[in-house]
Backbone as JSON, one array per atom type, in Angstrom:
{
  "sequence": "MTSTAALARPAAGPASWVSISSSQYSRVHSHAARTD",
  "N": [[0.84, -1.2, 0.0], [0.52, 2.24, -0.76], [0.49, 4.35, 1.18], [1.74, 3.21, 3.41], [4.33, 2.79, 2.42], [5.09, 5.44, 1.87], [4.92, 6.62, 4.43], [6.85, 5.16, 5.69], [9.18, 6.31, 4.96], [10.74, 8.53, 6.34], [13.16, 9.67, 5.91], [13.11, 11.34, 3.77], [12.89, 13.9, 4.64], [11.85, 16.17, 7.22], [9.92, 18.18, 6.56], [8.89, 17.31, 4.09], [7.94, 14.85, 4.92], [5.88, 15.57, 6.69], [4.18, 16.83, 4.89], [3.59, 14.69, 3.1], [2.49, 12.9, 4.95], [0.22, 14.27, 5.96], [-1.22, 14.48, 3.62], [-1.61, 11.76, 2.97], [-3.05, 11.08, 5.26], [-5.47, 12.54, 4.99], [-6.41, 11.27, 2.7], [-6.73, 8.59, 3.57], [-8.7, 8.99, 5.52], [-10.69, 10.0, 3.94], [-11.4, 7.77, 2.55], [-12.31, 6.07, 4.52], [-14.1, 4.02, 4.76], [-13.08, 1.91, 3.28], [-10.58, -0.03, 4.33], [-7.59, -0.95, 3.49]],
  "CA": [[0.0, 0.0, 0.0], [1.36, 3.43, -0.91], [0.63, 5.13, 2.4], [2.75, 2.55, 4.23], [5.62, 3.08, 1.81], [5.38, 6.86, 2.07], [5.15, 6.87, 5.85], [8.05, 4.45, 6.08], [10.33, 7.03, 4.43], [10.95, 9.84, 6.96], [14.44, 10.16, 5.42], [12.85, 12.36, 2.76], [12.98, 15.2, 5.3], [10.69, 16.43, 8.07], [8.89, 18.95, 5.87], [8.29, 16.41, 3.12], [7.21, 13.83, 5.67], [4.64, 16.18, 7.17], [3.35, 17.02, 3.71], [3.15, 13.36, 2.68], [1.66, 12.29, 5.96], [-1.08, 14.92, 6.0], [-1.9, 14.1, 2.39], [-2.06, 10.38, 3.16], [-4.05, 11.1, 6.32], [-6.75, 12.94, 4.44], [-6.83, 10.2, 1.8], [-7.19, 7.46, 4.39], [-9.94, 9.37, 6.16], [-11.68, 10.12, 2.88], [-11.8, 6.41, 2.19], [-12.34, 5.34, 5.78], [-14.93, 2.84, 4.56], [-12.24, 0.81, 2.8], [-9.28, -0.12, 4.98], [-6.79, -1.97, 2.8]],
  "C": [[0.88, 1.25, 0.0], [1.54, 4.22, 0.37], [1.68, 4.53, 3.32], [4.15, 2.87, 3.71], [6.03, 4.54, 2.05], [5.71, 7.16, 3.53], [6.41, 6.19, 6.37], [9.33, 5.15, 5.59], [10.49, 8.42, 5.05], [12.27, 10.46, 6.53], [14.3, 11.22, 4.34], [12.93, 13.78, 3.34], [11.72, 15.5, 6.08], [9.58, 17.17, 7.34], [8.14, 18.1, 4.85], [7.42, 15.36, 3.81], [5.88, 14.36, 6.16], [3.66, 16.36, 6.01], [2.75, 15.71, 3.23], [2.15, 12.81, 3.69], [0.3, 12.95, 6.06], [-1.89, 14.59, 4.76], [-2.44, 12.67, 2.46], [-3.17, 10.3, 4.2], [-5.42, 11.48, 5.77], [-7.29, 11.91, 3.46], [-7.44, 9.03, 2.55], [-8.54, 7.77, 5.02], [-11.05, 9.66, 5.16], [-12.27, 8.76, 2.54], [-11.82, 5.52, 3.43], [-13.16, 4.05, 5.68], [-14.11, 1.64, 4.08], [-10.85, 0.88, 3.41], [-8.51, -1.26, 4.37], [-5.71, -2.49, 3.74]]
}
C-alpha cells in the first residue's frame, strides 16, 4: 500500500514527511470505509 511506503520514508525530510503524511491522512480518512 502506498501510504505505508510513504510513511516508512521519513528520510525524505521532516517537511516532506509532514506534507506526505497529511496528504495520506486525508486520503485514508476520505476512504475510511475501505481499509486496505
